[in-house]
Amino acid sequence: MSDRGAQGPLAFPSLPVNPPTLADVAERAGVSRQTVSNAVNNPALLRTDTLVRVQQAIAELGYSPNRAARSLRTRASHLVGLRFTPAQEGTANALMDRFVHSLVAATAQAGYHVLLFADDDTEPLSAYDHLLRSTAVDAFIVTDTYLGAPQAAWLTQQRAPFVAFGRPWEDPHASHAWVDVDGAAGAALACEHLLDQGHTRVAWIGWRKDSFIGEDRRSGWTRAMHARGLPTSGLASRVEDTVASGREAAAVLIDEAHPTAFVCASDTLALGVLQTLFDRGMVAGRDLAVVGFDDSQVAQVVPPGLTSVRQPLEQVAVEVVRALQQLLATPPLAMPGVLLTPTLSVRGSSTGP
C-alpha cells in the first residue's frame, strides 16, 4: 500500500457552484454593472484606469460574458459559417485542415467562433440558405471559388456578409471581400529554384484548363521559363489532380520530352512523379528534380523530402478575419482583395541527397 493510500481518501479543492457573474466583477472592481458591460462591449467609453481595474477583476475572477444573453440583445450569434468538405480520395491535399485550424484561432481572438457545416453537392446552396434564414451565423467564409461555384454570387444577391478565400475568378469586377495566395508567384518561385541550379528543361504538370487556379499557377512556370529564354513547348501536361494522373503524365513526359526537372500544380501530382521515378529505379533530386505545391504533411515525410510551395495559411486566416470584422462593423467597411505571396520549402527532391 502506498503512503497516499494509508492517509485515507484524497481531498480535492472545492469548486465554485456557479460561475462568476457581471455583478461579481462590478463588486470586485468597485464599479457599476453598466461600467463592467462597457468594459466588455464598448471599452472606448471608459477611462484607462477604470478599464484596467475592471479588466483586472475579470481576470482574477475568470469571468466570461454570457454570449447567449448578448446575442438576444444584439441579434448577433458571433458565429461564422464555413462549409467543410472532406479531402478527395487519392490525393495528398489536406490544405483545408491547416486553414481551418488557423481560422479557428484567428476568429477566437476576434470574439467569434467557426460553425462548420456540410452541404449536398447536388444542392450546394441549401445549407447556406438554411443558416441564413435561421440567422444562425453572422457571416460566411467561402472557399468554393472554382469555375461554376454559385456560392459567392448567391450570397452577394442575398446581401449576406461573407469573405472568400480565393479570388472572384469568374467576375474580376466583383466587389466582395476576398483573400488569396498568388499561385503564379509560387510556381515561378519553384521554377526559378530549379533554373538557378542549372536545369533548362523544366516540365510542368498541372490541372485541366477549366481550373482558374491551375492556369494561374501554370502561368508562373511559363513566365519563369520565358524570362530565361527557355522554351515550354512540349513540356507541359494537364491532368486530373490525382496521384495516378501525375504518375502517368510524368512517364509520358520523361519518355517524350526528356525533362531534368518537374514543377507540379500540387503535391498530389508531385507524388505521382515520385512514384514514376521509383518505378524506373531513379532517385528524386539526383536523377530528376521534383517540386510540388501546398507543402502538405506528406511532402514533409516522403523520402527524400518533397520540395514544395507553401501557402501562408496562417496569414490568410488573419486577413479573412480582419475583413469579416470590417464587414460586421457599424457601418460596414469595404475591404479590397488581399493577395499574399507564398514561400518555398526546399527539401531533397530538388537538391539531391
mmCIF file of C-alpha atoms in Angstrom:
data_model
loop_
_atom_site.group_PDB
_atom_site.id
_atom_site.type_symbol
_atom_site.label_atom_id
_atom_site.label_comp_id
_atom_site.label_asym_id
_atom_site.label_seq_id
_atom_site.Cartn_x
_atom_site.Cartn_y
_atom_site.Cartn_z
ATOM 1 C CA MET A 1 0.000 0.000 0.000
ATOM 2 C CA SER A 2 1.337 3.436 -0.868
ATOM 3 C CA ASP A 3 1.767 6.229 1.626
ATOM 4 C CA ARG A 4 -1.029 8.156 -0.117
ATOM 5 C CA GLY A 5 -3.416 5.227 0.350
ATOM 6 C CA ALA A 6 -2.542 4.997 4.029
ATOM 7 C CA GLN A 7 -3.524 8.625 4.510
ATOM 8 C CA GLY A 8 -7.167 7.997 3.622
ATOM 9 C CA PRO A 9 -9.241 9.438 0.819
ATOM 10 C CA LEU A 10 -7.772 12.248 -1.256
ATOM 11 C CA ALA A 11 -9.053 15.747 -0.611
ATOM 12 C CA PHE A 12 -9.908 17.762 -3.700
ATOM 13 C CA PRO A 13 -10.312 21.526 -3.652
ATOM 14 C CA SER A 14 -13.926 22.579 -3.726
ATOM 15 C CA LEU A 15 -15.119 24.087 -6.987
ATOM 16 C CA PRO A 16 -17.471 27.055 -7.164
ATOM 17 C CA VAL A 17 -21.039 26.009 -7.768
ATOM 18 C CA ASN A 18 -21.817 28.972 -10.027
ATOM 19 C CA PRO A 19 -19.514 30.835 -12.428
ATOM 20 C CA PRO A 20 -18.720 34.475 -11.608
ATOM 21 C CA THR A 21 -21.293 36.984 -12.790
ATOM 22 C CA LEU A 22 -21.185 40.525 -14.069
ATOM 23 C CA ALA A 23 -22.335 41.649 -10.593
ATOM 24 C CA ASP A 24 -19.388 39.828 -9.011
ATOM 25 C CA VAL A 25 -16.985 41.683 -11.291
ATOM 26 C CA ALA A 26 -18.652 45.021 -10.506
ATOM 27 C CA GLU A 27 -18.314 44.383 -6.757
ATOM 28 C CA ARG A 28 -14.664 43.313 -7.058
ATOM 29 C CA ALA A 29 -13.756 46.363 -9.170
ATOM 30 C CA GLY A 30 -15.900 48.795 -7.183
ATOM 31 C CA VAL A 31 -17.845 49.979 -10.219
ATOM 32 C CA SER A 32 -21.389 49.718 -11.539
ATOM 33 C CA ARG A 33 -22.678 46.841 -13.620
ATOM 34 C CA GLN A 34 -23.015 49.174 -16.600
ATOM 35 C CA THR A 35 -19.329 50.032 -16.323
ATOM 36 C CA VAL A 36 -18.448 46.326 -16.486
ATOM 37 C CA SER A 37 -20.728 45.936 -19.506
ATOM 38 C CA ASN A 38 -18.995 48.871 -21.195
ATOM 39 C CA ALA A 39 -15.595 47.343 -20.433
ATOM 40 C CA VAL A 40 -16.643 44.187 -22.265
ATOM 41 C CA ASN A 41 -18.629 45.675 -25.139
ATOM 42 C CA ASN A 42 -17.523 49.306 -25.505
ATOM 43 C CA PRO A 43 -14.135 49.749 -23.805
ATOM 44 C CA ALA A 44 -13.522 53.063 -25.596
ATOM 45 C CA LEU A 45 -16.195 54.656 -23.385
ATOM 46 C CA LEU A 46 -14.159 54.164 -20.207
ATOM 47 C CA ARG A 47 -11.196 55.971 -18.736
ATOM 48 C CA THR A 48 -7.991 53.992 -18.979
ATOM 49 C CA ASP A 49 -7.600 53.475 -15.209
ATOM 50 C CA THR A 50 -11.216 52.305 -14.852
ATOM 51 C CA LEU A 51 -10.902 49.924 -17.781
ATOM 52 C CA VAL A 52 -7.696 48.436 -16.363
ATOM 53 C CA ARG A 53 -9.357 47.949 -12.954
ATOM 54 C CA VAL A 54 -12.343 46.151 -14.474
ATOM 55 C CA GLN A 55 -10.153 44.005 -16.713
ATOM 56 C CA GLN A 56 -8.079 43.001 -13.708
ATOM 57 C CA ALA A 57 -11.223 41.971 -11.822
ATOM 58 C CA ILE A 58 -12.395 39.966 -14.854
ATOM 59 C CA ALA A 59 -9.058 38.150 -14.990
ATOM 60 C CA GLU A 60 -8.981 37.457 -11.250
ATOM 61 C CA LEU A 61 -12.497 36.028 -11.190
ATOM 62 C CA GLY A 62 -12.285 34.214 -14.510
ATOM 63 C CA TYR A 63 -15.443 35.954 -15.693
ATOM 64 C CA SER A 64 -16.736 35.072 -19.181
ATOM 65 C CA PRO A 65 -19.506 37.226 -20.722
ATOM 66 C CA ASN A 66 -22.783 35.448 -21.331
ATOM 67 C CA ARG A 67 -22.758 35.273 -25.128
ATOM 68 C CA ALA A 68 -26.211 33.771 -25.313
ATOM 69 C CA ALA A 69 -27.740 36.725 -23.455
ATOM 70 C CA ARG A 70 -25.737 39.168 -25.526
ATOM 71 C CA SER A 71 -26.976 37.506 -28.722
ATOM 72 C CA LEU A 72 -30.581 38.092 -27.659
ATOM 73 C CA ARG A 73 -29.858 41.778 -27.153
ATOM 74 C CA THR A 74 -27.793 42.370 -30.279
ATOM 75 C CA ARG A 75 -29.333 39.724 -32.557
ATOM 76 C CA ALA A 76 -25.773 38.562 -33.259
ATOM 77 C CA SER A 77 -24.650 34.951 -32.938
ATOM 78 C CA HIS A 78 -20.881 35.597 -33.022
ATOM 79 C CA LEU A 79 -20.688 32.551 -35.288
ATOM 80 C CA VAL A 80 -19.146 32.439 -38.755
ATOM 81 C CA GLY A 81 -20.265 29.677 -41.114
ATOM 82 C CA LEU A 82 -17.754 27.651 -43.139
ATOM 83 C CA ARG A 83 -18.678 24.795 -45.463
ATOM 84 C CA PHE A 84 -16.230 21.970 -44.855
ATOM 85 C CA THR A 85 -15.618 19.273 -47.434
ATOM 86 C CA PRO A 86 -13.509 16.142 -46.878
ATOM 87 C CA ALA A 87 -10.247 15.674 -48.738
ATOM 88 C CA GLN A 88 -10.641 13.945 -52.087
ATOM 89 C CA GLU A 89 -9.666 10.283 -52.135
ATOM 90 C CA GLY A 90 -6.415 9.532 -53.959
ATOM 91 C CA THR A 91 -4.872 12.927 -53.193
ATOM 92 C CA ALA A 92 -2.461 14.399 -50.672
ATOM 93 C CA ASN A 93 -4.477 17.574 -50.254
ATOM 94 C CA ALA A 94 -5.136 18.398 -46.599
ATOM 95 C CA LEU A 95 -4.869 22.138 -47.175
ATOM 96 C CA MET A 96 -8.260 22.873 -45.641
ATOM 97 C CA ASP A 97 -7.352 21.141 -42.383
ATOM 98 C CA ARG A 98 -4.468 23.542 -41.842
ATOM 99 C CA PHE A 99 -6.536 26.539 -42.897
ATOM 100 C CA VAL A 100 -9.438 25.672 -40.581
ATOM 101 C CA HIS A 101 -7.085 25.250 -37.614
ATOM 102 C CA SER A 102 -5.594 28.693 -38.276
ATOM 103 C CA LEU A 103 -9.035 30.195 -38.839
ATOM 104 C CA VAL A 104 -10.435 28.878 -35.558
ATOM 105 C CA ALA A 105 -7.553 30.501 -33.668
ATOM 106 C CA ALA A 106 -7.887 33.824 -35.526
ATOM 107 C CA THR A 107 -11.669 34.070 -35.090
ATOM 108 C CA ALA A 108 -11.436 33.246 -31.376
ATOM 109 C CA GLN A 109 -9.102 36.189 -30.848
ATOM 110 C CA ALA A 110 -11.706 38.412 -32.524
ATOM 111 C CA GLY A 111 -14.518 37.104 -30.308
ATOM 112 C CA TYR A 112 -16.069 34.789 -32.896
ATOM 113 C CA HIS A 113 -16.342 31.039 -33.407
ATOM 114 C CA VAL A 114 -16.419 28.981 -36.593
ATOM 115 C CA LEU A 115 -19.510 26.905 -37.326
ATOM 116 C CA LEU A 116 -18.569 24.091 -39.698
ATOM 117 C CA PHE A 117 -21.337 22.685 -41.849
ATOM 118 C CA ALA A 118 -21.681 20.164 -44.651
ATOM 119 C CA ASP A 119 -23.784 20.534 -47.773
ATOM 120 C CA ASP A 120 -25.113 18.299 -50.514
ATOM 121 C CA ASP A 121 -23.008 18.718 -53.654
ATOM 122 C CA THR A 122 -26.188 18.363 -55.705
ATOM 123 C CA GLU A 123 -27.706 21.318 -53.811
ATOM 124 C CA PRO A 124 -24.675 23.421 -52.836
ATOM 125 C CA LEU A 125 -26.763 26.337 -51.534
ATOM 126 C CA SER A 126 -29.278 24.556 -49.316
ATOM 127 C CA ALA A 127 -27.250 24.721 -46.095
ATOM 128 C CA TYR A 128 -26.313 28.353 -46.750
ATOM 129 C CA ASP A 129 -29.965 29.192 -47.219
ATOM 130 C CA HIS A 130 -30.988 27.390 -44.021
ATOM 131 C CA LEU A 131 -28.349 29.121 -41.888
ATOM 132 C CA LEU A 132 -29.167 32.493 -43.399
ATOM 133 C CA ARG A 133 -32.912 32.158 -42.805
ATOM 134 C CA SER A 134 -32.437 30.998 -39.224
ATOM 135 C CA THR A 135 -29.905 33.794 -38.508
ATOM 136 C CA ALA A 136 -27.646 31.103 -37.061
ATOM 137 C CA VAL A 137 -24.480 32.865 -38.260
ATOM 138 C CA ASP A 138 -23.403 36.474 -38.654
ATOM 139 C CA ALA A 139 -21.393 35.873 -41.828
ATOM 140 C CA PHE A 140 -19.844 33.206 -44.040
ATOM 141 C CA ILE A 141 -16.372 32.278 -45.198
ATOM 142 C CA VAL A 142 -16.492 30.860 -48.731
ATOM 143 C CA THR A 143 -13.771 28.600 -50.099
ATOM 144 C CA ASP A 144 -15.710 27.458 -53.180
ATOM 145 C CA THR A 145 -14.335 29.816 -55.818
ATOM 146 C CA TYR A 146 -13.749 27.316 -58.622
ATOM 147 C CA LEU A 147 -15.396 27.609 -62.040
ATOM 148 C CA GLY A 148 -19.164 27.386 -61.761
ATOM 149 C CA ALA A 149 -19.336 27.577 -57.957
ATOM 150 C CA PRO A 150 -22.541 29.519 -57.160
ATOM 151 C CA GLN A 151 -21.895 30.435 -53.502
ATOM 152 C CA ALA A 152 -20.302 33.877 -53.872
ATOM 153 C CA ALA A 153 -22.817 35.141 -56.445
ATOM 154 C CA TRP A 154 -25.780 33.825 -54.417
ATOM 155 C CA LEU A 155 -24.583 35.343 -51.131
ATOM 156 C CA THR A 156 -23.998 38.655 -52.901
ATOM 157 C CA GLN A 157 -27.543 38.539 -54.258
ATOM 158 C CA GLN A 158 -28.868 37.811 -50.751
ATOM 159 C CA ARG A 159 -26.783 40.691 -49.367
ATOM 160 C CA ALA A 160 -25.276 38.301 -46.843
ATOM 161 C CA PRO A 161 -21.866 39.268 -45.438
ATOM 162 C CA PHE A 162 -19.084 36.927 -46.497
ATOM 163 C CA VAL A 163 -15.368 36.790 -47.245
ATOM 164 C CA ALA A 164 -13.944 34.449 -49.878
ATOM 165 C CA PHE A 165 -10.708 32.512 -49.598
ATOM 166 C CA GLY A 166 -9.972 32.725 -53.307
ATOM 167 C CA ARG A 167 -10.282 35.361 -55.984
ATOM 168 C CA PRO A 168 -13.537 36.001 -57.873
ATOM 169 C CA TRP A 169 -12.151 34.279 -60.966
ATOM 170 C CA GLU A 170 -15.370 34.408 -62.983
ATOM 171 C CA ASP A 171 -16.117 38.040 -62.108
ATOM 172 C CA PRO A 172 -12.971 40.184 -61.811
ATOM 173 C CA HIS A 173 -15.165 43.207 -61.048
ATOM 174 C CA ALA A 174 -16.883 41.588 -58.057
ATOM 175 C CA SER A 175 -16.902 43.866 -55.032
ATOM 176 C CA HIS A 176 -16.970 41.303 -52.223
ATOM 177 C CA ALA A 177 -14.025 40.877 -49.859
ATOM 178 C CA TRP A 178 -11.524 38.143 -50.662
ATOM 179 C CA VAL A 179 -8.119 36.857 -49.620
ATOM 180 C CA ASP A 180 -5.960 34.677 -51.842
ATOM 181 C CA VAL A 181 -2.437 33.370 -52.357
ATOM 182 C CA ASP A 182 -0.517 34.287 -55.510
ATOM 183 C CA GLY A 183 -0.252 30.898 -57.201
ATOM 184 C CA ALA A 184 1.578 32.291 -60.209
ATOM 185 C CA ALA A 185 4.260 33.743 -57.950
ATOM 186 C CA GLY A 186 4.551 30.410 -56.156
ATOM 187 C CA ALA A 187 5.015 28.394 -59.351
ATOM 188 C CA ALA A 188 7.515 30.957 -60.647
ATOM 189 C CA LEU A 189 9.431 30.670 -57.368
ATOM 190 C CA ALA A 190 9.532 26.882 -57.737
ATOM 191 C CA CYS A 191 10.704 27.073 -61.347
ATOM 192 C CA GLU A 192 13.356 29.708 -60.610
ATOM 193 C CA HIS A 193 14.704 27.497 -57.812
ATOM 194 C CA LEU A 194 15.312 24.745 -60.386
ATOM 195 C CA LEU A 195 16.666 27.075 -63.060
ATOM 196 C CA ASP A 196 19.162 28.519 -60.576
ATOM 197 C CA GLN A 197 20.546 25.001 -60.158
ATOM 198 C CA GLY A 198 21.231 24.707 -63.891
ATOM 199 C CA HIS A 199 18.092 22.945 -65.122
ATOM 200 C CA THR A 200 16.959 24.112 -68.542
ATOM 201 C CA ARG A 201 14.248 21.571 -69.338
ATOM 202 C CA VAL A 202 11.740 22.035 -66.544
ATOM 203 C CA ALA A 203 8.413 20.306 -67.202
ATOM 204 C CA TRP A 204 5.011 21.309 -65.817
ATOM 205 C CA ILE A 205 2.209 19.002 -64.668
ATOM 206 C CA GLY A 206 -0.968 20.904 -63.884
ATOM 207 C CA TRP A 207 -4.747 20.708 -63.872
ATOM 208 C CA ARG A 208 -7.336 20.900 -66.603
ATOM 209 C CA LYS A 209 -7.940 24.169 -68.440
ATOM 210 C CA ASP A 210 -11.207 24.785 -66.597
ATOM 211 C CA SER A 211 -9.282 25.310 -63.351
ATOM 212 C CA PHE A 212 -8.551 29.020 -62.905
ATOM 213 C CA ILE A 213 -6.221 28.212 -60.019
ATOM 214 C CA GLY A 214 -4.337 25.659 -62.087
ATOM 215 C CA GLU A 215 -3.960 28.016 -65.031
ATOM 216 C CA ASP A 216 -2.780 30.779 -62.714
ATOM 217 C CA ARG A 217 -0.064 28.522 -61.333
ATOM 218 C CA ARG A 218 0.914 27.370 -64.816
ATOM 219 C CA SER A 219 1.375 30.997 -65.883
ATOM 220 C CA GLY A 220 4.060 31.380 -63.217
ATOM 221 C CA TRP A 221 6.025 28.441 -64.643
ATOM 222 C CA THR A 222 5.644 29.818 -68.181
ATOM 223 C CA ARG A 223 6.757 33.286 -67.088
ATOM 224 C CA ALA A 224 9.855 31.987 -65.303
ATOM 225 C CA MET A 225 10.909 29.829 -68.255
ATOM 226 C CA HIS A 226 10.405 32.560 -70.831
ATOM 227 C CA ALA A 227 12.249 35.091 -68.657
ATOM 228 C CA ARG A 228 15.357 32.905 -69.064
ATOM 229 C CA GLY A 229 14.773 32.481 -72.796
ATOM 230 C CA LEU A 230 13.813 28.826 -72.386
ATOM 231 C CA PRO A 231 11.098 27.016 -74.393
ATOM 232 C CA THR A 232 7.992 25.482 -72.840
ATOM 233 C CA SER A 233 6.570 23.733 -75.915
ATOM 234 C CA GLY A 234 6.032 20.027 -75.320
ATOM 235 C CA LEU A 235 6.973 20.283 -71.646
ATOM 236 C CA ALA A 236 3.513 20.622 -70.102
ATOM 237 C CA SER A 237 0.658 18.282 -69.257
ATOM 238 C CA ARG A 238 -2.876 18.948 -67.952
ATOM 239 C CA VAL A 239 -4.471 16.157 -65.913
ATOM 240 C CA GLU A 240 -6.831 15.404 -63.031
ATOM 241 C CA ASP A 241 -5.486 16.097 -59.551
ATOM 242 C CA THR A 242 -4.716 12.516 -58.516
ATOM 243 C CA VAL A 243 -1.535 10.607 -57.782
ATOM 244 C CA ALA A 244 -2.294 8.190 -60.619
ATOM 245 C CA SER A 245 -2.669 11.048 -63.120
ATOM 246 C CA GLY A 246 0.627 12.572 -62.029
ATOM 247 C CA ARG A 247 2.320 9.211 -62.378
ATOM 248 C CA GLU A 248 1.047 8.695 -65.926
ATOM 249 C CA ALA A 249 1.835 12.253 -67.032
ATOM 250 C CA ALA A 250 5.372 12.039 -65.672
ATOM 251 C CA ALA A 251 6.037 8.786 -67.545
ATOM 252 C CA VAL A 252 4.902 10.295 -70.861
ATOM 253 C CA LEU A 253 6.888 13.494 -70.400
ATOM 254 C CA ILE A 254 10.073 11.671 -69.381
ATOM 255 C CA ASP A 255 9.870 9.462 -72.473
ATOM 256 C CA GLU A 256 8.889 12.163 -74.963
ATOM 257 C CA ALA A 257 10.245 15.492 -73.663
ATOM 258 C CA HIS A 258 13.244 14.331 -71.584
ATOM 259 C CA PRO A 259 12.996 16.937 -68.805
ATOM 260 C CA THR A 260 15.511 17.144 -65.990
ATOM 261 C CA ALA A 261 13.023 18.600 -63.511
ATOM 262 C CA PHE A 262 9.309 18.903 -62.786
ATOM 263 C CA VAL A 263 7.159 21.622 -61.263
ATOM 264 C CA CYS A 264 3.685 20.414 -60.290
ATOM 265 C CA ALA A 265 0.457 22.261 -59.503
ATOM 266 C CA SER A 266 0.008 20.189 -56.327
ATOM 267 C CA ASP A 267 1.815 17.808 -54.011
ATOM 268 C CA THR A 268 -0.618 15.132 -55.182
ATOM 269 C CA LEU A 269 0.728 15.352 -58.738
ATOM 270 C CA ALA A 270 4.303 15.553 -57.447
ATOM 271 C CA LEU A 271 3.792 12.299 -55.536
ATOM 272 C CA GLY A 272 2.783 10.712 -58.829
ATOM 273 C CA VAL A 273 6.081 11.885 -60.330
ATOM 274 C CA LEU A 274 7.975 10.383 -57.388
ATOM 275 C CA GLN A 275 6.207 7.060 -57.989
ATOM 276 C CA THR A 276 7.266 7.085 -61.631
ATOM 277 C CA LEU A 277 10.862 7.713 -60.623
ATOM 278 C CA PHE A 278 10.684 4.844 -58.130
ATOM 279 C CA ASP A 279 9.238 2.551 -60.818
ATOM 280 C CA ARG A 280 12.244 3.308 -63.036
ATOM 281 C CA GLY A 281 14.886 2.993 -60.360
ATOM 282 C CA MET A 282 15.541 6.733 -60.365
ATOM 283 C CA VAL A 283 16.142 8.946 -57.328
ATOM 284 C CA ALA A 284 14.424 12.317 -56.925
ATOM 285 C CA GLY A 285 16.954 15.096 -56.519
ATOM 286 C CA ARG A 286 19.747 13.036 -58.028
ATOM 287 C CA ASP A 287 18.376 11.814 -61.368
ATOM 288 C CA LEU A 288 15.482 14.244 -61.735
ATOM 289 C CA ALA A 289 14.285 17.142 -59.584
ATOM 290 C CA VAL A 290 10.685 17.487 -58.398
ATOM 291 C CA VAL A 291 8.794 20.402 -56.797
ATOM 292 C CA GLY A 292 5.187 20.292 -55.585
ATOM 293 C CA PHE A 293 2.706 22.876 -54.384
ATOM 294 C CA ASP A 294 0.933 23.311 -50.987
ATOM 295 C CA ASP A 295 3.620 21.838 -48.696
ATOM 296 C CA SER A 296 1.364 19.087 -47.397
ATOM 297 C CA GLN A 297 2.288 16.888 -44.453
ATOM 298 C CA VAL A 298 3.100 14.150 -46.946
ATOM 299 C CA ALA A 299 5.680 16.424 -48.593
ATOM 300 C CA GLN A 300 7.442 16.752 -45.273
ATOM 301 C CA VAL A 301 7.810 13.000 -44.644
ATOM 302 C CA VAL A 302 8.023 11.234 -48.021
ATOM 303 C CA PRO A 303 11.658 10.280 -48.893
ATOM 304 C CA PRO A 304 13.784 12.198 -49.741
ATOM 305 C CA GLY A 305 11.514 15.078 -48.697
ATOM 306 C CA LEU A 306 9.441 16.893 -51.317
ATOM 307 C CA THR A 307 10.324 20.499 -52.088
ATOM 308 C CA SER A 308 7.023 22.369 -52.205
ATOM 309 C CA VAL A 309 5.462 25.819 -52.391
ATOM 310 C CA ARG A 310 3.968 26.712 -49.005
ATOM 311 C CA GLN A 311 0.864 28.867 -48.777
ATOM 312 C CA PRO A 312 0.810 31.311 -45.818
ATOM 313 C CA LEU A 313 -2.493 29.953 -44.480
ATOM 314 C CA GLU A 314 -1.969 31.418 -41.031
ATOM 315 C CA GLN A 315 -1.805 34.890 -42.567
ATOM 316 C CA VAL A 316 -4.744 34.081 -44.850
ATOM 317 C CA ALA A 317 -6.830 33.332 -41.751
ATOM 318 C CA VAL A 318 -5.780 36.609 -40.105
ATOM 319 C CA GLU A 319 -6.696 38.613 -43.211
ATOM 320 C CA VAL A 320 -10.025 36.802 -43.593
ATOM 321 C CA VAL A 321 -10.968 37.623 -40.005
ATOM 322 C CA ARG A 322 -9.869 41.244 -40.452
ATOM 323 C CA ALA A 323 -12.148 41.515 -43.482
ATOM 324 C CA LEU A 324 -15.012 39.939 -41.522
ATOM 325 C CA GLN A 325 -14.602 42.451 -38.719
ATOM 326 C CA GLN A 326 -14.824 45.306 -41.198
ATOM 327 C CA LEU A 327 -17.904 43.800 -42.839
ATOM 328 C CA LEU A 328 -19.634 43.411 -39.475
ATOM 329 C CA ALA A 329 -18.688 46.863 -38.207
ATOM 330 C CA THR A 330 -21.221 49.658 -37.890
ATOM 331 C CA PRO A 331 -21.259 50.997 -40.523
ATOM 332 C CA PRO A 332 -19.740 48.168 -42.629
ATOM 333 C CA LEU A 333 -16.387 48.949 -44.204
ATOM 334 C CA ALA A 334 -15.397 47.710 -47.654
ATOM 335 C CA MET A 335 -12.085 45.883 -47.895
ATOM 336 C CA PRO A 336 -10.198 45.404 -51.163
ATOM 337 C CA GLY A 337 -8.900 41.996 -52.172
ATOM 338 C CA VAL A 338 -5.708 40.822 -50.469
ATOM 339 C CA LEU A 339 -3.152 38.774 -52.418
ATOM 340 C CA LEU A 340 -0.452 37.075 -50.327
ATOM 341 C CA THR A 341 2.882 35.695 -51.519
ATOM 342 C CA PRO A 342 3.853 32.064 -50.834
ATOM 343 C CA THR A 343 7.292 30.720 -49.924
ATOM 344 C CA LEU A 344 9.297 27.659 -50.952
ATOM 345 C CA SER A 345 10.125 24.807 -48.573
ATOM 346 C CA VAL A 346 13.275 23.243 -50.037
ATOM 347 C CA ARG A 347 13.957 19.538 -49.454
ATOM 348 C CA GLY A 348 15.846 16.651 -51.019
ATOM 349 C CA SER A 349 13.619 16.104 -54.062
ATOM 350 C CA SER A 350 15.093 19.182 -55.749
ATOM 351 C CA THR A 351 18.562 19.417 -54.248
ATOM 352 C CA GLY A 352 19.806 15.837 -54.209
ATOM 353 C CA PRO A 353 20.989 13.567 -51.397
#
